[in-house]
Amino acid sequence: LTLPVQASDETTAAYTARIIRDSQEQGKKAAERGTAIHAAVQGAYEGRAPALEYERHVNAVAASLLEKFVPQKVWVAEQSFAHQLGYGGKTDLHSPGTAGAVIDFKTKEFGADSTKRLAWDEHRMQLAACREGLGMPTAHCANVFISVSEPGLVVVHVWPENELQEAWRMFAALLAYWQAKNSHNPTGETV
C-alpha cells in the first residue's frame, strides 16, 4: 500500500481511480528499474563499468555464471539471429563453441526467503528456440533471475537437457500453429 486511505470527502470512484493510477506508476517504476539492471549487466559483458547503484547486481550475476559455467568462456552479449523456420530473436548472453551456453536474464521482485516459483515453460521454450536459432542445438541453457528488491541476490536455473529438448518440440509446435493460423510460410514448402 503506497497511498493514504480514502479521505472522507473523496468518492469511492475517485479513490479507485487514484489507486489504479498509483498502481500503474508503481508498475512503470518497477519495469524501468528492471530494464536498467538488465542494461547494466549487458553493459558489463560489453566492457562497460556499471553505475554504482547496479554494481552489486552485476557482480552477483558474474559470480553466479563463473560458479555454474566454465570460467574461460567467451561471453557475447545481445546477439540477434534469424532461423530458417521463420522466426528470429536476440539472446541476452551466449558463449559459442561445442560446450556453449545460452543465458537469459530475468529481473524480478523476490527475496532470499522467497518460495516464489521463478522458472516457467515459456522460459525454457525461449532458450531452446534461441540455441537452435544460434546454431547451437546442444548448448547449455540457463535463466539468471536477478532480484530487483535485494541487490546482489541472483538465482541461476540451469535447464536439464531433456527439458530443453521437450521445450524445443513445444516451441516448434506453437510456431507451426502460428504460421498455419497466419498463413505464414517462410520456407515455401507445402504442408
PDB file of C-alpha atoms in Angstrom, residues 12-178:
ATOM      1  CA  THR A  12     -15.138   5.684  -3.901  1.00  0.00           C
ATOM      2  CA  ALA A  13     -14.799   6.161  -7.675  1.00  0.00           C
ATOM      3  CA  ALA A  14     -12.142   8.872  -7.210  1.00  0.00           C
ATOM      4  CA  TYR A  15     -10.306   6.737  -4.645  1.00  0.00           C
ATOM      5  CA  THR A  16     -10.395   3.733  -7.007  1.00  0.00           C
ATOM      6  CA  ALA A  17      -9.069   5.852  -9.883  1.00  0.00           C
ATOM      7  CA  ARG A  18      -6.252   7.113  -7.632  1.00  0.00           C
ATOM      8  CA  ILE A  19      -5.351   3.532  -6.666  1.00  0.00           C
ATOM      9  CA  ILE A  20      -5.257   2.450 -10.319  1.00  0.00           C
ATOM     10  CA  ARG A  21      -3.056   5.421 -11.308  1.00  0.00           C
ATOM     11  CA  ASP A  22      -0.674   4.706  -8.423  1.00  0.00           C
ATOM     12  CA  SER A  23      -0.557   1.004  -9.293  1.00  0.00           C
ATOM     13  CA  GLN A  24       0.321   1.840 -12.899  1.00  0.00           C
ATOM     14  CA  GLU A  25       3.030   4.224 -11.718  1.00  0.00           C
ATOM     15  CA  GLN A  26       4.485   1.577  -9.363  1.00  0.00           C
ATOM     16  CA  GLY A  27       4.485  -0.951 -12.228  1.00  0.00           C
ATOM     17  CA  LYS A  28       6.169   1.531 -14.549  1.00  0.00           C
ATOM     18  CA  LYS A  29       8.891   2.271 -11.967  1.00  0.00           C
ATOM     19  CA  ALA A  30       9.488  -1.460 -11.414  1.00  0.00           C
ATOM     20  CA  ALA A  31       9.781  -2.073 -15.162  1.00  0.00           C
ATOM     21  CA  GLU A  32      12.206   0.833 -15.545  1.00  0.00           C
ATOM     22  CA  ARG A  33      14.333  -0.469 -12.652  1.00  0.00           C
ATOM     23  CA  GLY A  34      14.384  -3.955 -14.198  1.00  0.00           C
ATOM     24  CA  THR A  35      15.367  -2.533 -17.586  1.00  0.00           C
ATOM     25  CA  ALA A  36      18.186  -0.500 -16.010  1.00  0.00           C
ATOM     26  CA  ILE A  37      19.549  -3.551 -14.157  1.00  0.00           C
ATOM     27  CA  HIS A  38      19.353  -5.640 -17.336  1.00  0.00           C
ATOM     28  CA  ALA A  39      21.215  -2.918 -19.269  1.00  0.00           C
ATOM     29  CA  ALA A  40      23.893  -2.711 -16.573  1.00  0.00           C
ATOM     30  CA  VAL A  41      24.508  -6.475 -16.710  1.00  0.00           C
ATOM     31  CA  GLN A  42      24.612  -6.424 -20.508  1.00  0.00           C
ATOM     32  CA  GLY A  43      26.956  -3.433 -20.442  1.00  0.00           C
ATOM     33  CA  ALA A  44      29.349  -5.225 -18.123  1.00  0.00           C
ATOM     34  CA  TYR A  45      29.650  -8.077 -20.639  1.00  0.00           C
ATOM     35  CA  GLU A  46      30.277  -5.488 -23.349  1.00  0.00           C
ATOM     36  CA  GLY A  47      33.114  -3.962 -21.325  1.00  0.00           C
ATOM     37  CA  ARG A  48      31.313  -1.034 -19.678  1.00  0.00           C
ATOM     38  CA  ALA A  49      31.522  -0.390 -15.945  1.00  0.00           C
ATOM     39  CA  PRO A  50      28.115  -0.464 -14.259  1.00  0.00           C
ATOM     40  CA  ALA A  51      26.624   2.500 -12.435  1.00  0.00           C
ATOM     41  CA  LEU A  52      27.357   2.251  -8.730  1.00  0.00           C
ATOM     42  CA  GLU A  53      23.722   1.532  -7.862  1.00  0.00           C
ATOM     43  CA  TYR A  54      23.773  -1.624 -10.046  1.00  0.00           C
ATOM     44  CA  GLU A  55      27.268  -2.849  -9.219  1.00  0.00           C
ATOM     45  CA  ARG A  56      26.018  -5.473  -6.726  1.00  0.00           C
ATOM     46  CA  HIS A  57      23.571  -6.848  -9.292  1.00  0.00           C
ATOM     47  CA  VAL A  58      26.280  -7.086 -11.967  1.00  0.00           C
ATOM     48  CA  ASN A  59      28.858  -8.655  -9.646  1.00  0.00           C
ATOM     49  CA  ALA A  60      26.350 -11.244  -8.417  1.00  0.00           C
ATOM     50  CA  VAL A  61      25.485 -12.262 -11.979  1.00  0.00           C
ATOM     51  CA  ALA A  62      29.168 -12.577 -12.938  1.00  0.00           C
ATOM     52  CA  ALA A  63      29.958 -14.637  -9.829  1.00  0.00           C
ATOM     53  CA  SER A  64      26.971 -16.907 -10.408  1.00  0.00           C
ATOM     54  CA  LEU A  65      27.911 -17.556 -14.031  1.00  0.00           C
ATOM     55  CA  LEU A  66      31.507 -18.316 -13.028  1.00  0.00           C
ATOM     56  CA  GLU A  67      30.180 -20.812 -10.495  1.00  0.00           C
ATOM     57  CA  LYS A  68      27.825 -22.561 -12.948  1.00  0.00           C
ATOM     58  CA  PHE A  69      29.848 -22.428 -16.167  1.00  0.00           C
ATOM     59  CA  VAL A  70      33.468 -22.886 -17.256  1.00  0.00           C
ATOM     60  CA  PRO A  71      35.304 -19.655 -16.276  1.00  0.00           C
ATOM     61  CA  GLN A  72      37.289 -19.228 -19.511  1.00  0.00           C
ATOM     62  CA  LYS A  73      34.198 -18.934 -21.693  1.00  0.00           C
ATOM     63  CA  VAL A  74      33.961 -16.018 -24.056  1.00  0.00           C
ATOM     64  CA  TRP A  75      30.601 -14.317 -23.469  1.00  0.00           C
ATOM     65  CA  VAL A  76      28.789 -12.478 -26.262  1.00  0.00           C
ATOM     66  CA  ALA A  77      26.020 -10.059 -25.242  1.00  0.00           C
ATOM     67  CA  GLU A  78      22.908  -9.237 -27.284  1.00  0.00           C
ATOM     68  CA  GLN A  79      23.277 -11.448 -30.355  1.00  0.00           C
ATOM     69  CA  SER A  80      20.454 -11.388 -32.919  1.00  0.00           C
ATOM     70  CA  PHE A  81      19.586 -14.352 -35.107  1.00  0.00           C
ATOM     71  CA  ALA A  82      17.153 -15.477 -37.786  1.00  0.00           C
ATOM     72  CA  HIS A  83      16.231 -19.148 -38.145  1.00  0.00           C
ATOM     73  CA  GLN A  84      15.304 -20.888 -41.402  1.00  0.00           C
ATOM     74  CA  LEU A  85      11.965 -21.963 -39.893  1.00  0.00           C
ATOM     75  CA  GLY A  86      10.872 -18.329 -39.999  1.00  0.00           C
ATOM     76  CA  TYR A  87      11.482 -16.925 -36.533  1.00  0.00           C
ATOM     77  CA  GLY A  88      14.150 -14.756 -35.042  1.00  0.00           C
ATOM     78  CA  GLY A  89      15.238 -13.303 -31.761  1.00  0.00           C
ATOM     79  CA  LYS A  90      18.019 -11.943 -29.650  1.00  0.00           C
ATOM     80  CA  THR A  91      19.918 -13.596 -26.828  1.00  0.00           C
ATOM     81  CA  ASP A  92      20.930 -11.760 -23.694  1.00  0.00           C
ATOM     82  CA  LEU A  93      24.219 -13.625 -23.411  1.00  0.00           C
ATOM     83  CA  HIS A  94      25.781 -16.668 -25.005  1.00  0.00           C
ATOM     84  CA  SER A  95      29.074 -18.441 -25.260  1.00  0.00           C
ATOM     85  CA  PRO A  96      29.742 -20.026 -28.652  1.00  0.00           C
ATOM     86  CA  GLY A  97      31.511 -23.329 -29.122  1.00  0.00           C
ATOM     87  CA  THR A  98      30.910 -27.023 -28.635  1.00  0.00           C
ATOM     88  CA  ALA A  99      30.329 -26.639 -24.898  1.00  0.00           C
ATOM     89  CA  GLY A 100      28.414 -23.390 -25.396  1.00  0.00           C
ATOM     90  CA  ALA A 101      25.804 -21.787 -23.227  1.00  0.00           C
ATOM     91  CA  VAL A 102      22.790 -19.545 -23.800  1.00  0.00           C
ATOM     92  CA  ILE A 103      21.714 -17.275 -20.941  1.00  0.00           C
ATOM     93  CA  ASP A 104      18.562 -15.227 -20.478  1.00  0.00           C
ATOM     94  CA  PHE A 105      18.325 -12.594 -17.755  1.00  0.00           C
ATOM     95  CA  LYS A 106      15.076 -12.010 -15.873  1.00  0.00           C
ATOM     96  CA  THR A 107      14.678  -9.226 -13.319  1.00  0.00           C
ATOM     97  CA  LYS A 108      12.042  -9.952 -10.690  1.00  0.00           C
ATOM     98  CA  GLU A 109      10.881  -8.975  -7.238  1.00  0.00           C
ATOM     99  CA  PHE A 110      11.987 -11.770  -4.892  1.00  0.00           C
ATOM    100  CA  GLY A 111      13.944 -12.170  -1.694  1.00  0.00           C
ATOM    101  CA  ALA A 112      16.294 -14.733  -0.202  1.00  0.00           C
ATOM    102  CA  ASP A 113      13.431 -16.317   1.744  1.00  0.00           C
ATOM    103  CA  SER A 114      11.050 -16.309  -1.221  1.00  0.00           C
ATOM    104  CA  THR A 115       9.281 -19.521  -2.178  1.00  0.00           C
ATOM    105  CA  LYS A 116       8.050 -17.941  -5.408  1.00  0.00           C
ATOM    106  CA  ARG A 117       8.492 -20.118  -8.487  1.00  0.00           C
ATOM    107  CA  LEU A 118      10.821 -18.354 -10.891  1.00  0.00           C
ATOM    108  CA  ALA A 119      11.324 -20.700 -13.874  1.00  0.00           C
ATOM    109  CA  TRP A 120       8.441 -21.476 -16.259  1.00  0.00           C
ATOM    110  CA  ASP A 121       7.876 -23.401 -19.506  1.00  0.00           C
ATOM    111  CA  GLU A 122       7.939 -20.170 -21.520  1.00  0.00           C
ATOM    112  CA  HIS A 123      11.478 -19.523 -20.294  1.00  0.00           C
ATOM    113  CA  ARG A 124      12.830 -22.873 -21.438  1.00  0.00           C
ATOM    114  CA  MET A 125      10.992 -22.631 -24.767  1.00  0.00           C
ATOM    115  CA  GLN A 126      12.605 -19.237 -25.353  1.00  0.00           C
ATOM    116  CA  LEU A 127      16.052 -20.625 -24.562  1.00  0.00           C
ATOM    117  CA  ALA A 128      15.537 -23.753 -26.676  1.00  0.00           C
ATOM    118  CA  ALA A 129      14.472 -21.579 -29.623  1.00  0.00           C
ATOM    119  CA  CYS A 130      17.478 -19.289 -29.101  1.00  0.00           C
ATOM    120  CA  ARG A 131      20.005 -22.101 -29.038  1.00  0.00           C
ATOM    121  CA  GLU A 132      18.516 -23.532 -32.230  1.00  0.00           C
ATOM    122  CA  GLY A 133      18.469 -20.061 -33.791  1.00  0.00           C
ATOM    123  CA  LEU A 134      22.141 -19.568 -32.959  1.00  0.00           C
ATOM    124  CA  GLY A 135      23.008 -22.969 -34.454  1.00  0.00           C
ATOM    125  CA  MET A 136      23.975 -24.308 -31.025  1.00  0.00           C
ATOM    126  CA  PRO A 137      21.443 -27.146 -30.564  1.00  0.00           C
ATOM    127  CA  THR A 138      23.314 -28.754 -27.664  1.00  0.00           C
ATOM    128  CA  ALA A 139      24.244 -25.595 -25.743  1.00  0.00           C
ATOM    129  CA  HIS A 140      23.590 -25.493 -22.026  1.00  0.00           C
ATOM    130  CA  CYS A 141      20.781 -23.054 -21.182  1.00  0.00           C
ATOM    131  CA  ALA A 142      20.031 -21.084 -18.058  1.00  0.00           C
ATOM    132  CA  ASN A 143      17.800 -18.334 -16.800  1.00  0.00           C
ATOM    133  CA  VAL A 144      19.512 -15.902 -14.461  1.00  0.00           C
ATOM    134  CA  PHE A 145      16.935 -14.368 -12.133  1.00  0.00           C
ATOM    135  CA  ILE A 146      18.139 -11.057 -10.731  1.00  0.00           C
ATOM    136  CA  SER A 147      16.355  -9.684  -7.694  1.00  0.00           C
ATOM    137  CA  VAL A 148      15.353  -6.052  -8.024  1.00  0.00           C
ATOM    138  CA  SER A 149      14.363  -5.915  -4.357  1.00  0.00           C
ATOM    139  CA  GLU A 150      17.588  -7.407  -2.904  1.00  0.00           C
ATOM    140  CA  PRO A 151      20.663  -6.138  -4.781  1.00  0.00           C
ATOM    141  CA  GLY A 152      23.199  -8.945  -5.104  1.00  0.00           C
ATOM    142  CA  LEU A 153      20.666 -11.771  -4.954  1.00  0.00           C
ATOM    143  CA  VAL A 154      20.762 -13.965  -8.054  1.00  0.00           C
ATOM    144  CA  VAL A 155      19.263 -17.382  -8.734  1.00  0.00           C
ATOM    145  CA  VAL A 156      20.540 -19.364 -11.718  1.00  0.00           C
ATOM    146  CA  HIS A 157      18.228 -22.022 -13.134  1.00  0.00           C
ATOM    147  CA  VAL A 158      20.114 -24.372 -15.472  1.00  0.00           C
ATOM    148  CA  TRP A 159      17.647 -26.342 -17.579  1.00  0.00           C
ATOM    149  CA  PRO A 160      18.240 -30.101 -17.919  1.00  0.00           C
ATOM    150  CA  GLU A 161      18.840 -31.282 -21.492  1.00  0.00           C
ATOM    151  CA  ASN A 162      15.704 -33.452 -21.617  1.00  0.00           C
ATOM    152  CA  GLU A 163      13.568 -30.439 -20.635  1.00  0.00           C
ATOM    153  CA  LEU A 164      15.223 -28.314 -23.341  1.00  0.00           C
ATOM    154  CA  GLN A 165      14.547 -30.962 -25.987  1.00  0.00           C
ATOM    155  CA  GLU A 166      10.907 -31.091 -24.867  1.00  0.00           C
ATOM    156  CA  ALA A 167      10.784 -27.282 -24.889  1.00  0.00           C
ATOM    157  CA  TRP A 168      12.044 -27.223 -28.493  1.00  0.00           C
ATOM    158  CA  ARG A 169       9.257 -29.601 -29.541  1.00  0.00           C
ATOM    159  CA  MET A 170       6.733 -27.394 -27.711  1.00  0.00           C
ATOM    160  CA  PHE A 171       8.083 -24.240 -29.367  1.00  0.00           C
ATOM    161  CA  ALA A 172       8.158 -25.847 -32.830  1.00  0.00           C
ATOM    162  CA  ALA A 173       4.538 -26.969 -32.425  1.00  0.00           C
ATOM    163  CA  LEU A 174       3.445 -23.469 -31.383  1.00  0.00           C
ATOM    164  CA  LEU A 175       5.427 -21.947 -34.246  1.00  0.00           C
ATOM    165  CA  ALA A 176       3.791 -24.300 -36.758  1.00  0.00           C
ATOM    166  CA  TYR A 177       0.361 -23.468 -35.324  1.00  0.00           C
ATOM    167  CA  TRP A 178       1.008 -19.702 -35.512  1.00  0.00           C
TER     168      TRP A 178
END
